Amino acid sequence: MRPALRDAVRSAGHRRAGQVLKTAKNLDKAKQHPGPHLRDHLAQAGRHLLAARERGPRYGTAATELFLAIAEFSPLDGKLPNYLHGSLQDDFHSGFRHQYGEYVIAYGDLVR
């Protein structure tokens, strides 16, 4: 997702949401069953974007980048897979780590 919705939410200044996905147990759940795990976060993305913009330009810019990435990540039919197997889980995990790294480089103090 730009599988970093959690981290995007975190970039927006909502640190607890970012922490939820960073734990190994929760990342394992998300990579096995992305649909159920991410739907709740996606449903709240607009609220988090507005909250970040209210916090100021640095937060708003980070959240906007993430919000746009969500649109690219989300399937056009709106259906996130309920289960990923084997190599697809590895792809999800790799994509998450890569995107998280990109956010750390761009917005370090907001993401950590």
PDB file of C-alpha atoms in Angstrom:
ATOM      1  CA  MET A   1       0.000   0.000   0.000  1.00  0.00           C
ATOM      2  CA  ARG A   2       1.640   1.784  -0.416  1.00  0.00           C
ATOM      3  CA  PRO A   3       0.894  -0.605   2.217  1.00  0.00           C
ATOM      4  CA  ALA A   4       1.804   1.905   4.770  1.00  0.00           C
ATOM      5  CA  LEU A   5      -1.576   3.222   5.650  1.00  0.00           C
ATOM      6  CA  ARG A   6      -0.731   2.640   9.240  1.00  0.00           C
ATOM      7  CA  ASP A   7       2.399   4.627   8.838  1.00  0.00           C
ATOM      8  CA  ALA A   8       0.644   7.262   6.880  1.00  0.00           C
ATOM      9  CA  VAL A   9      -1.795   7.661   9.655  1.00  0.00           C
ATOM     10  CA  ARG A  10       1.224   7.828  11.902  1.00  0.00           C
ATOM     11  CA  SER A  11       2.796  10.456   9.655  1.00  0.00           C
ATOM     12  CA  ALA A  12      -0.386  12.394  10.060  1.00  0.00           C
ATOM     13  CA  GLY A  13       0.369  12.589  13.746  1.00  0.00           C
ATOM     14  CA  HIS A  14      -1.691   9.666  15.005  1.00  0.00           C
ATOM     15  CA  ARG A  15       1.152   7.662  16.507  1.00  0.00           C
ATOM     16  CA  ARG A  16      -0.933   4.898  18.039  1.00  0.00           C
ATOM     17  CA  ALA A  17      -2.274   3.797  14.649  1.00  0.00           C
ATOM     18  CA  GLY A  18       1.262   3.594  13.291  1.00  0.00           C
ATOM     19  CA  GLN A  19       2.409   1.556  16.264  1.00  0.00           C
ATOM     20  CA  VAL A  20      -0.404  -0.948  15.747  1.00  0.00           C
ATOM     21  CA  LEU A  21       0.907  -2.062  12.388  1.00  0.00           C
ATOM     22  CA  LYS A  22       4.571  -1.952  13.241  1.00  0.00           C
ATOM     23  CA  THR A  23       4.333  -4.757  15.763  1.00  0.00           C
ATOM     24  CA  ALA A  24       5.316  -8.122  14.324  1.00  0.00           C
ATOM     25  CA  LYS A  25       2.062  -9.764  15.373  1.00  0.00           C
ATOM     26  CA  ASN A  26      -0.095  -7.121  13.702  1.00  0.00           C
ATOM     27  CA  LEU A  27       2.043  -6.997  10.577  1.00  0.00           C
ATOM     28  CA  ASP A  28       1.687 -10.780  10.297  1.00  0.00           C
ATOM     29  CA  LYS A  29      -2.104 -10.432  10.564  1.00  0.00           C
ATOM     30  CA  ALA A  30      -2.144  -7.686   7.945  1.00  0.00           C
ATOM     31  CA  LYS A  31      -0.009  -9.590   5.462  1.00  0.00           C
ATOM     32  CA  GLN A  32      -2.129 -12.747   5.858  1.00  0.00           C
ATOM     33  CA  HIS A  33      -5.514 -11.017   5.894  1.00  0.00           C
ATOM     34  CA  PRO A  34      -5.071  -7.502   4.484  1.00  0.00           C
ATOM     35  CA  GLY A  35      -8.722  -6.790   3.728  1.00  0.00           C
ATOM     36  CA  PRO A  36     -10.145  -7.133   7.228  1.00  0.00           C
ATOM     37  CA  HIS A  37      -7.116  -5.497   8.812  1.00  0.00           C
ATOM     38  CA  LEU A  38      -6.972  -2.467   6.521  1.00  0.00           C
ATOM     39  CA  ARG A  39     -10.666  -1.697   5.957  1.00  0.00           C
ATOM     40  CA  ASP A  40     -11.044   0.046   9.316  1.00  0.00           C
ATOM     41  CA  HIS A  41      -7.941   2.163   8.686  1.00  0.00           C
ATOM     42  CA  LEU A  42      -9.069   3.060   5.176  1.00  0.00           C
ATOM     43  CA  ALA A  43     -12.499   4.085   6.429  1.00  0.00           C
ATOM     44  CA  GLN A  44     -10.851   6.644   8.717  1.00  0.00           C
ATOM     45  CA  ALA A  45      -8.270   7.988   6.250  1.00  0.00           C
ATOM     46  CA  GLY A  46     -10.155  11.181   5.407  1.00  0.00           C
ATOM     47  CA  ARG A  47     -10.568  12.090   9.070  1.00  0.00           C
ATOM     48  CA  HIS A  48      -6.849  11.556   9.645  1.00  0.00           C
ATOM     49  CA  LEU A  49      -5.967  13.679   6.616  1.00  0.00           C
ATOM     50  CA  LEU A  50      -8.030  16.589   7.916  1.00  0.00           C
ATOM     51  CA  ALA A  51      -6.573  16.241  11.421  1.00  0.00           C
ATOM     52  CA  ALA A  52      -3.048  16.291   9.988  1.00  0.00           C
ATOM     53  CA  ARG A  53      -3.748  19.416   7.967  1.00  0.00           C
ATOM     54  CA  GLU A  54      -5.089  21.114  11.071  1.00  0.00           C
ATOM     55  CA  ARG A  55      -1.782  20.344  12.818  1.00  0.00           C
ATOM     56  CA  GLY A  56       0.153  22.308  10.228  1.00  0.00           C
ATOM     57  CA  PRO A  57       1.897  22.160   6.842  1.00  0.00           C
ATOM     58  CA  ARG A  58       4.507  19.517   7.724  1.00  0.00           C
ATOM     59  CA  TYR A  59       1.847  17.080   8.912  1.00  0.00           C
ATOM     60  CA  GLY A  60      -0.529  18.032   6.112  1.00  0.00           C
ATOM     61  CA  THR A  61       2.091  17.433   3.422  1.00  0.00           C
ATOM     62  CA  ALA A  62       3.011  14.018   4.830  1.00  0.00           C
ATOM     63  CA  ALA A  63      -0.630  12.992   5.157  1.00  0.00           C
ATOM     64  CA  THR A  64      -1.479  14.226   1.662  1.00  0.00           C
ATOM     65  CA  GLU A  65       1.285  12.102   0.153  1.00  0.00           C
ATOM     66  CA  LEU A  66      -0.031   9.102   2.009  1.00  0.00           C
ATOM     67  CA  PHE A  67      -3.647   9.845   1.099  1.00  0.00           C
ATOM     68  CA  LEU A  68      -2.731   9.949  -2.593  1.00  0.00           C
ATOM     69  CA  ALA A  69      -0.807   6.678  -2.230  1.00  0.00           C
ATOM     70  CA  ILE A  70      -3.911   5.068  -0.728  1.00  0.00           C
ATOM     71  CA  ALA A  71      -5.823   5.889  -3.908  1.00  0.00           C
ATOM     72  CA  GLU A  72      -3.133   4.206  -5.995  1.00  0.00           C
ATOM     73  CA  PHE A  73      -3.053   1.169  -3.724  1.00  0.00           C
ATOM     74  CA  SER A  74      -6.780   0.606  -3.429  1.00  0.00           C
ATOM     75  CA  PRO A  75      -8.285  -1.728  -6.036  1.00  0.00           C
ATOM     76  CA  LEU A  76     -10.685   0.019  -8.411  1.00  0.00           C
ATOM     77  CA  ASP A  77     -13.451  -2.396  -7.438  1.00  0.00           C
ATOM     78  CA  GLY A  78     -12.869  -1.590  -3.748  1.00  0.00           C
ATOM     79  CA  LYS A  79     -12.272  -5.222  -2.839  1.00  0.00           C
ATOM     80  CA  LEU A  80      -9.201  -5.838  -0.723  1.00  0.00           C
ATOM     81  CA  PRO A  81      -8.210  -9.506  -0.565  1.00  0.00           C
ATOM     82  CA  ASN A  82      -9.324 -11.250   2.601  1.00  0.00           C
ATOM     83  CA  TYR A  83      -6.385 -13.659   2.481  1.00  0.00           C
ATOM     84  CA  LEU A  84      -2.918 -13.720   0.942  1.00  0.00           C
ATOM     85  CA  HIS A  85      -0.869 -16.892   0.710  1.00  0.00           C
ATOM     86  CA  GLY A  86       2.859 -17.629   0.600  1.00  0.00           C
ATOM     87  CA  SER A  87       4.752 -15.399  -1.786  1.00  0.00           C
ATOM     88  CA  LEU A  88       1.990 -12.768  -1.785  1.00  0.00           C
ATOM     89  CA  GLN A  89       2.463 -12.377   1.977  1.00  0.00           C
ATOM     90  CA  ASP A  90       6.174 -11.894   1.361  1.00  0.00           C
ATOM     91  CA  ASP A  91       5.402  -9.275  -1.300  1.00  0.00           C
ATOM     92  CA  PHE A  92       3.072  -7.460   1.094  1.00  0.00           C
ATOM     93  CA  HIS A  93       5.688  -7.465   3.860  1.00  0.00           C
ATOM     94  CA  SER A  94       8.424  -6.315   1.497  1.00  0.00           C
ATOM     95  CA  GLY A  95       6.225  -3.534   0.125  1.00  0.00           C
ATOM     96  CA  PHE A  96       5.319  -2.398   3.623  1.00  0.00           C
ATOM     97  CA  ARG A  97       8.950  -2.241   4.711  1.00  0.00           C
ATOM     98  CA  HIS A  98      10.000  -0.435   1.537  1.00  0.00           C
ATOM     99  CA  GLN A  99       7.246   2.160   1.792  1.00  0.00           C
ATOM    100  CA  TYR A 100       7.852   2.653   5.502  1.00  0.00           C
ATOM    101  CA  GLY A 101      11.513   3.304   4.717  1.00  0.00           C
ATOM    102  CA  GLU A 102      10.522   5.902   2.124  1.00  0.00           C
ATOM    103  CA  TYR A 103       8.351   7.700   4.672  1.00  0.00           C
ATOM    104  CA  VAL A 104      11.145   7.625   7.257  1.00  0.00           C
ATOM    105  CA  ILE A 105      13.527   9.228   4.745  1.00  0.00           C
ATOM    106  CA  ALA A 106      11.021  11.903   3.754  1.00  0.00           C
ATOM    107  CA  TYR A 107       9.344  12.576   7.112  1.00  0.00           C
ATOM    108  CA  GLY A 108      11.641  10.989   9.706  1.00  0.00           C
ATOM    109  CA  ASP A 109      10.597  12.797  12.854  1.00  0.00           C
ATOM    110  CA  LEU A 110       6.900  12.537  11.976  1.00  0.00           C
ATOM    111  CA  VAL A 111       7.028   8.799  11.323  1.00  0.00           C
ATOM    112  CA  ARG A 112       9.134   7.582  14.234  1.00  0.00           C
TER     113      ARG A 112
END
